PDB file of C-alpha atoms and ligand atoms in Angstrom:
ATOM      1  CA  MET A   1     239.535  86.670 156.812  1.00  0.00           C
ATOM      2  CA  MET A   2     238.272  89.372 159.162  1.00  0.00           C
ATOM      3  CA  TYR A   3     241.736  90.830 159.671  1.00  0.00           C
ATOM      4  CA  ASP A   4     242.229  91.537 155.964  1.00  0.00           C
ATOM      5  CA  SER A   5     238.838  93.141 155.480  1.00  0.00           C
ATOM      6  CA  ILE A   6     239.373  95.380 158.529  1.00  0.00           C
ATOM      7  CA  LEU A   7     242.741  96.462 157.129  1.00  0.00           C
ATOM      8  CA  GLU A   8     241.250  97.202 153.745  1.00  0.00           C
ATOM      9  CA  THR A   9     238.681  99.521 155.300  1.00  0.00           C
ATOM     10  CA  LEU A  10     241.291 101.191 157.527  1.00  0.00           C
ATOM     11  CA  ASN A  11     243.510 101.829 154.534  1.00  0.00           C
ATOM     12  CA  ARG A  12     240.689 103.616 152.770  1.00  0.00           C
ATOM     13  CA  TYR A  13     240.430 105.970 155.749  1.00  0.00           C
ATOM     14  CA  GLY A  14     244.176 106.232 156.260  1.00  0.00           C
ATOM     15  CA  ALA A  15     243.749 104.923 159.809  1.00  0.00           C
ATOM     16  CA  ARG A  16     245.884 102.434 161.715  1.00  0.00           C
ATOM     17  CA  LEU A  17     245.042  99.285 163.637  1.00  0.00           C
ATOM     18  CA  VAL A  18     245.988  98.528 167.208  1.00  0.00           C
ATOM     19  CA  ALA A  19     245.354  94.780 167.494  1.00  0.00           C
ATOM     20  CA  VAL A  20     244.187  94.344 171.083  1.00  0.00           C
ATOM     21  CA  SER A  21     245.721  91.067 172.189  1.00  0.00           C
ATOM     22  CA  LYS A  22     244.740  91.024 175.868  1.00  0.00           C
ATOM     23  CA  ASN A  23     243.661  87.599 177.147  1.00  0.00           C
ATOM     24  CA  ASN A  24     245.259  85.933 174.123  1.00  0.00           C
ATOM     25  CA  PRO A  25     248.371  83.762 174.402  1.00  0.00           C
ATOM     26  CA  PRO A  26     251.575  84.556 172.470  1.00  0.00           C
ATOM     27  CA  ALA A  27     250.891  81.768 169.935  1.00  0.00           C
ATOM     28  CA  ARG A  28     247.705  83.473 168.754  1.00  0.00           C
ATOM     29  CA  ILE A  29     249.394  86.848 168.642  1.00  0.00           C
ATOM     30  CA  GLN A  30     252.144  85.280 166.548  1.00  0.00           C
ATOM     31  CA  GLU A  31     249.535  84.264 163.941  1.00  0.00           C
ATOM     32  CA  VAL A  32     248.392  87.841 163.523  1.00  0.00           C
ATOM     33  CA  TYR A  33     252.010  88.998 163.520  1.00  0.00           C
ATOM     34  CA  GLN A  34     252.684  86.616 160.612  1.00  0.00           C
ATOM     35  CA  ARG A  35     250.022  88.393 158.591  1.00  0.00           C
ATOM     36  CA  GLY A  36     252.039  91.573 158.948  1.00  0.00           C
ATOM     37  CA  GLN A  37     250.494  93.215 162.008  1.00  0.00           C
ATOM     38  CA  ARG A  38     253.068  95.075 164.119  1.00  0.00           C
ATOM     39  CA  ILE A  39     251.044  97.221 166.539  1.00  0.00           C
ATOM     40  CA  PHE A  40     249.532  95.323 169.458  1.00  0.00           C
ATOM     41  CA  GLY A  41     247.673  96.721 172.455  1.00  0.00           C
ATOM     42  CA  GLU A  42     247.468  95.406 175.987  1.00  0.00           C
ATOM     43  CA  ASN A  43     245.565  96.834 178.929  1.00  0.00           C
ATOM     44  CA  ARG A  44     247.514  95.347 181.834  1.00  0.00           C
ATOM     45  CA  VAL A  45     251.172  95.977 182.614  1.00  0.00           C
ATOM     46  CA  GLN A  46     252.013  92.473 183.846  1.00  0.00           C
ATOM     47  CA  GLU A  47     250.494  90.817 180.794  1.00  0.00           C
ATOM     48  CA  LEU A  48     252.251  93.285 178.502  1.00  0.00           C
ATOM     49  CA  LEU A  49     255.625  92.474 180.073  1.00  0.00           C
ATOM     50  CA  GLU A  50     255.138  88.733 179.695  1.00  0.00           C
ATOM     51  CA  LYS A  51     254.162  89.030 176.039  1.00  0.00           C
ATOM     52  CA  GLN A  52     256.846  91.536 175.179  1.00  0.00           C
ATOM     53  CA  SER A  53     259.523  89.126 176.351  1.00  0.00           C
ATOM     54  CA  ALA A  54     257.961  86.174 174.483  1.00  0.00           C
ATOM     55  CA  LEU A  55     257.325  87.803 171.111  1.00  0.00           C
ATOM     56  CA  PRO A  56     259.391  89.438 168.318  1.00  0.00           C
ATOM     57  CA  ALA A  57     261.268  92.613 169.187  1.00  0.00           C
ATOM     58  CA  ASP A  58     259.867  94.638 166.298  1.00  0.00           C
ATOM     59  CA  ILE A  59     256.353  94.643 167.740  1.00  0.00           C
ATOM     60  CA  GLU A  60     255.179  98.116 168.733  1.00  0.00           C
ATOM     61  CA  TRP A  61     253.413  97.671 172.054  1.00  0.00           C
ATOM     62  CA  HIS A  62     250.678 100.101 173.034  1.00  0.00           C
ATOM     63  CA  LEU A  63     249.390 100.327 176.593  1.00  0.00           C
ATOM     64  CA  ILE A  64     245.679 101.044 176.254  1.00  0.00           C
ATOM     65  CA  GLY A  65     244.401 100.421 179.796  1.00  0.00           C
ATOM     66  CA  HIS A  66     244.547 102.384 183.012  1.00  0.00           C
ATOM     67  CA  LEU A  67     248.137 102.886 184.165  1.00  0.00           C
ATOM     68  CA  GLN A  68     249.166 103.239 187.795  1.00  0.00           C
ATOM     69  CA  THR A  69     252.028 105.630 188.438  1.00  0.00           C
ATOM     70  CA  ASN A  70     254.078 102.991 190.252  1.00  0.00           C
ATOM     71  CA  LYS A  71     254.030 100.690 187.214  1.00  0.00           C
ATOM     72  CA  VAL A  72     255.298 103.129 184.601  1.00  0.00           C
ATOM     73  CA  LYS A  73     258.917 102.118 185.230  1.00  0.00           C
ATOM     74  CA  TYR A  74     258.317  98.555 184.020  1.00  0.00           C
ATOM     75  CA  ILE A  75     257.107  99.506 180.552  1.00  0.00           C
ATOM     76  CA  ALA A  76     259.133 102.704 180.077  1.00  0.00           C
ATOM     77  CA  PRO A  77     262.083 100.958 178.379  1.00  0.00           C
ATOM     78  CA  PHE A  78     260.078  99.801 175.372  1.00  0.00           C
ATOM     79  CA  VAL A  79     256.413 100.824 175.157  1.00  0.00           C
ATOM     80  CA  SER A  80     255.618 102.635 171.868  1.00  0.00           C
ATOM     81  CA  MET A  81     252.506 104.511 172.907  1.00  0.00           C
ATOM     82  CA  ILE A  82     250.632 105.026 176.171  1.00  0.00           C
ATOM     83  CA  HIS A  83     246.979 105.755 175.347  1.00  0.00           C
ATOM     84  CA  SER A  84     245.804 106.325 178.890  1.00  0.00           C
ATOM     85  CA  ILE A  85     247.295 109.507 180.343  1.00  0.00           C
ATOM     86  CA  ASP A  86     244.614 110.748 182.726  1.00  0.00           C
ATOM     87  CA  SER A  87     246.433 112.917 185.271  1.00  0.00           C
ATOM     88  CA  TRP A  88     249.272 115.393 185.636  1.00  0.00           C
ATOM     89  CA  SER A  89     251.107 113.107 188.052  1.00  0.00           C
ATOM     90  CA  LEU A  90     251.017 110.226 185.576  1.00  0.00           C
ATOM     91  CA  LEU A  91     252.359 112.469 182.813  1.00  0.00           C
ATOM     92  CA  GLU A  92     255.181 113.632 185.110  1.00  0.00           C
ATOM     93  CA  GLU A  93     256.101 110.065 186.018  1.00  0.00           C
ATOM     94  CA  VAL A  94     256.081 108.964 182.373  1.00  0.00           C
ATOM     95  CA  ASN A  95     258.451 111.836 181.605  1.00  0.00           C
ATOM     96  CA  LYS A  96     260.725 110.919 184.521  1.00  0.00           C
ATOM     97  CA  GLN A  97     260.998 107.299 183.394  1.00  0.00           C
ATOM     98  CA  ALA A  98     261.498 108.341 179.779  1.00  0.00           C
ATOM     99  CA  VAL A  99     264.435 110.497 180.871  1.00  0.00           C
ATOM    100  CA  LYS A 100     265.938 107.529 182.732  1.00  0.00           C
ATOM    101  CA  ASN A 101     265.630 105.409 179.598  1.00  0.00           C
ATOM    102  CA  ASP A 102     266.855 108.181 177.323  1.00  0.00           C
ATOM    103  CA  ARG A 103     263.674 107.946 175.247  1.00  0.00           C
ATOM    104  CA  ILE A 104     260.982 110.263 173.969  1.00  0.00           C
ATOM    105  CA  GLN A 105     257.723 108.661 175.048  1.00  0.00           C
ATOM    106  CA  ASP A 106     254.665 109.037 172.825  1.00  0.00           C
ATOM    107  CA  VAL A 107     251.412 109.356 174.754  1.00  0.00           C
ATOM    108  CA  LEU A 108     247.736 110.167 174.273  1.00  0.00           C
ATOM    109  CA  LEU A 109     245.437 111.990 176.664  1.00  0.00           C
ATOM    110  CA  GLN A 110     242.476 109.804 177.586  1.00  0.00           C
ATOM    111  CA  PHE A 111     239.095 111.498 177.710  1.00  0.00           C
ATOM    112  CA  HIS A 112     235.889 110.392 179.352  1.00  0.00           C
ATOM    113  CA  VAL A 113     232.845 110.893 177.148  1.00  0.00           C
ATOM    114  CA  ALA A 114     230.899 107.677 177.813  1.00  0.00           C
ATOM    115  CA  GLN A 115     227.968 107.442 180.148  1.00  0.00           C
ATOM    116  CA  GLU A 116     229.411 104.634 182.254  1.00  0.00           C
ATOM    117  CA  GLU A 117     230.814 105.931 185.524  1.00  0.00           C
ATOM    118  CA  SER A 118     233.577 103.369 185.714  1.00  0.00           C
ATOM    119  CA  LYS A 119     235.638 104.445 182.754  1.00  0.00           C
ATOM    120  CA  PHE A 120     238.797 106.433 183.358  1.00  0.00           C
ATOM    121  CA  GLY A 121     239.597 109.635 181.598  1.00  0.00           C
ATOM    122  CA  LEU A 122     239.856 113.387 181.659  1.00  0.00           C
ATOM    123  CA  LYS A 123     237.202 116.017 181.204  1.00  0.00           C
ATOM    124  CA  ILE A 124     238.112 118.941 179.009  1.00  0.00           C
ATOM    125  CA  GLU A 125     238.729 121.174 182.075  1.00  0.00           C
ATOM    126  CA  ASP A 126     241.203 118.614 183.446  1.00  0.00           C
ATOM    127  CA  ALA A 127     243.077 118.577 180.169  1.00  0.00           C
ATOM    128  CA  VAL A 128     243.212 122.377 180.045  1.00  0.00           C
ATOM    129  CA  GLN A 129     244.677 122.359 183.543  1.00  0.00           C
ATOM    130  CA  ILE A 130     247.367 119.879 182.498  1.00  0.00           C
ATOM    131  CA  LEU A 131     248.224 121.690 179.275  1.00  0.00           C
ATOM    132  CA  GLU A 132     248.362 125.079 180.995  1.00  0.00           C
ATOM    133  CA  ASN A 133     250.525 123.858 183.857  1.00  0.00           C
ATOM    134  CA  PRO A 134     253.612 126.087 183.691  1.00  0.00           C
ATOM    135  CA  LEU A 135     255.800 123.048 184.357  1.00  0.00           C
ATOM    136  CA  ILE A 136     254.710 121.286 181.174  1.00  0.00           C
ATOM    137  CA  SER A 137     257.572 122.760 179.180  1.00  0.00           C
ATOM    138  CA  ASP A 138     259.935 120.859 181.520  1.00  0.00           C
ATOM    139  CA  LEU A 139     258.467 117.526 180.396  1.00  0.00           C
ATOM    140  CA  LYS A 140     260.790 117.269 177.426  1.00  0.00           C
ATOM    141  CA  ASN A 141     260.718 113.488 177.137  1.00  0.00           C
ATOM    142  CA  VAL A 142     256.995 113.067 176.576  1.00  0.00           C
ATOM    143  CA  ARG A 143     255.344 113.808 173.281  1.00  0.00           C
ATOM    144  CA  ILE A 144     251.569 114.231 173.379  1.00  0.00           C
ATOM    145  CA  CYS A 145     250.408 112.771 170.063  1.00  0.00           C
ATOM    146  CA  GLY A 146     246.657 113.144 170.431  1.00  0.00           C
ATOM    147  CA  ILE A 147     243.725 111.777 172.376  1.00  0.00           C
ATOM    148  CA  MET A 148     241.984 108.502 173.167  1.00  0.00           C
ATOM    149  CA  GLY A 149     238.464 107.689 174.262  1.00  0.00           C
ATOM    150  CA  MET A 150     235.752 105.079 174.476  1.00  0.00           C
ATOM    151  CA  ALA A 151     232.092 105.383 173.619  1.00  0.00           C
ATOM    152  CA  THR A 152     229.340 104.023 175.829  1.00  0.00           C
ATOM    153  CA  PHE A 153     228.908 100.262 175.467  1.00  0.00           C
ATOM    154  CA  SER A 154     225.484 100.473 173.847  1.00  0.00           C
ATOM    155  CA  ASP A 155     223.379  99.485 170.849  1.00  0.00           C
ATOM    156  CA  ASP A 156     222.308 103.093 170.540  1.00  0.00           C
ATOM    157  CA  MET A 157     224.476 104.004 167.588  1.00  0.00           C
ATOM    158  CA  ALA A 158     223.317 107.623 167.601  1.00  0.00           C
ATOM    159  CA  LEU A 159     224.690 107.931 171.127  1.00  0.00           C
ATOM    160  CA  VAL A 160     227.945 106.230 170.175  1.00  0.00           C
ATOM    161  CA  ARG A 161     228.320 108.487 167.158  1.00  0.00           C
ATOM    162  CA  SER A 162     227.689 111.631 169.197  1.00  0.00           C
ATOM    163  CA  GLU A 163     230.371 110.578 171.700  1.00  0.00           C
ATOM    164  CA  PHE A 164     232.914 109.979 168.939  1.00  0.00           C
ATOM    165  CA  ARG A 165     231.981 113.363 167.509  1.00  0.00           C
ATOM    166  CA  GLN A 166     232.610 114.887 170.924  1.00  0.00           C
ATOM    167  CA  LEU A 167     236.070 113.298 171.004  1.00  0.00           C
ATOM    168  CA  ARG A 168     236.814 114.708 167.573  1.00  0.00           C
ATOM    169  CA  GLN A 169     235.760 118.167 168.759  1.00  0.00           C
ATOM    170  CA  ILE A 170     237.997 117.879 171.810  1.00  0.00           C
ATOM    171  CA  PHE A 171     240.874 116.935 169.520  1.00  0.00           C
ATOM    172  CA  GLU A 172     240.245 119.918 167.229  1.00  0.00           C
ATOM    173  CA  ARG A 173     240.037 122.320 170.159  1.00  0.00           C
ATOM    174  CA  LEU A 174     243.280 121.114 171.717  1.00  0.00           C
ATOM    175  CA  LYS A 175     244.990 121.113 168.339  1.00  0.00           C
ATOM    176  CA  THR A 176     244.003 124.739 167.775  1.00  0.00           C
ATOM    177  CA  GLN A 177     244.734 125.968 171.303  1.00  0.00           C
ATOM    178  CA  TYR A 178     247.882 124.069 172.233  1.00  0.00           C
ATOM    179  CA  PHE A 179     249.355 122.157 169.323  1.00  0.00           C
ATOM    180  CA  THR A 180     249.174 124.359 166.241  1.00  0.00           C
ATOM    181  CA  ASP A 181     252.168 123.612 164.016  1.00  0.00           C
ATOM    182  CA  GLN A 182     252.961 120.461 165.998  1.00  0.00           C
ATOM    183  CA  THR A 183     252.502 117.802 163.361  1.00  0.00           C
ATOM    184  CA  HIS A 184     252.882 114.942 165.822  1.00  0.00           C
ATOM    185  CA  PHE A 185     249.599 115.923 167.520  1.00  0.00           C
ATOM    186  CA  ARG A 186     247.440 114.015 165.060  1.00  0.00           C
ATOM    187  CA  GLU A 187     245.986 110.866 166.627  1.00  0.00           C
ATOM    188  CA  ILE A 188     242.412 110.163 167.658  1.00  0.00           C
ATOM    189  CA  SER A 189     242.369 106.673 169.162  1.00  0.00           C
ATOM    190  CA  MET A 190     238.737 105.583 169.123  1.00  0.00           C
ATOM    191  CA  GLY A 191     236.693 102.629 167.944  1.00  0.00           C
ATOM    192  CA  MET A 192     236.561  99.018 169.141  1.00  0.00           C
ATOM    193  CA  SER A 193     235.094  95.793 167.740  1.00  0.00           C
ATOM    194  CA  GLY A 194     231.492  96.949 168.086  1.00  0.00           C
ATOM    195  CA  ASP A 195     231.807 100.519 166.867  1.00  0.00           C
ATOM    196  CA  TRP A 196     234.979 100.913 164.805  1.00  0.00           C
ATOM    197  CA  ARG A 197     233.211 101.787 161.543  1.00  0.00           C
ATOM    198  CA  ILE A 198     231.345 104.647 163.189  1.00  0.00           C
ATOM    199  CA  ALA A 199     234.597 105.799 164.789  1.00  0.00           C
ATOM    200  CA  LEU A 200     236.251 105.958 161.362  1.00  0.00           C
ATOM    201  CA  GLU A 201     233.373 107.978 159.955  1.00  0.00           C
ATOM    202  CA  GLU A 202     233.841 110.401 162.847  1.00  0.00           C
ATOM    203  CA  GLY A 203     237.555 110.867 162.305  1.00  0.00           C
ATOM    204  CA  SER A 204     239.391 108.094 164.140  1.00  0.00           C
ATOM    205  CA  THR A 205     243.031 107.685 163.133  1.00  0.00           C
ATOM    206  CA  MET A 206     243.652 104.599 165.235  1.00  0.00           C
ATOM    207  CA  VAL A 207     241.131 101.889 166.103  1.00  0.00           C
ATOM    208  CA  ARG A 208     241.706  99.419 168.934  1.00  0.00           C
ATOM    209  CA  ILE A 209     240.172  96.103 167.916  1.00  0.00           C
ATOM    210  CA  GLY A 210     240.332  92.941 170.011  1.00  0.00           C
ATOM    211  CA  SER A 211     237.565  90.371 169.796  1.00  0.00           C
ATOM    212  CA  LEU A 212     236.955  90.752 166.050  1.00  0.00           C
ATOM    213  CA  ILE A 213     240.562  89.816 165.338  1.00  0.00           C
ATOM    214  CA  PHE A 214     240.907  87.316 168.180  1.00  0.00           C
ATOM    215  CA  PRO A 215     237.475  85.679 168.231  1.00  0.00           C
ATOM    216  CA  PRO A 216     236.690  84.216 171.654  1.00  0.00           C
ATOM    217  CA  ALA A 217     237.225  80.434 171.538  1.00  0.00           C
TER     218      ALA A 217
HETATM  219  C1  PLP B   1     239.629  95.515 175.321  1.00  0.00           C
HETATM  220  C2  PLP B   1     239.806  96.879 174.843  1.00  0.00           C
HETATM  221  C3  PLP B   1     239.609  97.207 173.491  1.00  0.00           C
HETATM  222  C4  PLP B   1     239.164  96.210 172.446  1.00  0.00           C
HETATM  223  O1  PLP B   1     237.878  95.759 172.712  1.00  0.00           O
HETATM  224  P1  PLP B   1     237.118  94.788 171.682  1.00  0.00           P
HETATM  225  O2  PLP B   1     235.689  95.081 171.929  1.00  0.00           O
HETATM  226  O3  PLP B   1     237.515  93.407 172.051  1.00  0.00           O
HETATM  227  O4  PLP B   1     237.537  95.157 170.323  1.00  0.00           O
HETATM  228  C5  PLP B   1     239.824  98.526 173.101  1.00  0.00           C
HETATM  229  N1  PLP B   1     240.213  99.467 173.983  1.00  0.00           N
HETATM  230  C6  PLP B   1     240.411  99.192 175.279  1.00  0.00           C
HETATM  231  C7  PLP B   1     240.833 100.283 176.182  1.00  0.00           C
HETATM  232  C8  PLP B   1     240.211  97.907 175.762  1.00  0.00           C
HETATM  233  O5  PLP B   1     240.423  97.636 177.055  1.00  0.00           O
END
């Protein structure tokens, strides 16, 4: 089965799988859960809430899609990782809701490296501005664990590879400048169904795979 062969490859690289379950009903998610999968990713808050209440409590839910500030409060009680931090105000709100829930919230900074205009994400200058904000040391309930990004949706694998390489370089730069000695800053969330092998070769620690695991009916 596809799931097992993906896992085997990921294990060789020491990378983890976020099974992207968006658009799939709880019954199908349950099948993958039965095989041992515990990390699932959703890109919409409403859908995440519905599935979280219908499925086992030991699932680690990751929010991988764009997050509006006014929706953080709904997922703050339980979400394991937010991959899509793309502004200072969102980071502040995530911290505020984490305080209310007495949790430390793991997050990733989302970067834009793809050619499509529509994709969300920071540029390196934006990230520097966030990380050098003097108020960041007050955000004690968020833990920045790394970065996330998407490559251009393209058959041009040289382009895709160069974008993953760019993400890796961004990670290394931030690690050196802002997170030396912080062992939790270690995740590079990149790679989807069409490009996950290239992402692994370029240093991904976490791939987000949907349609390969949940083939469209
Ligand atoms: C849908 C989605 C994925 C998974 O895409 P597939 O091509 O189905 O593997 C990964 N990341 C994000 C942010 C997504 O929205």
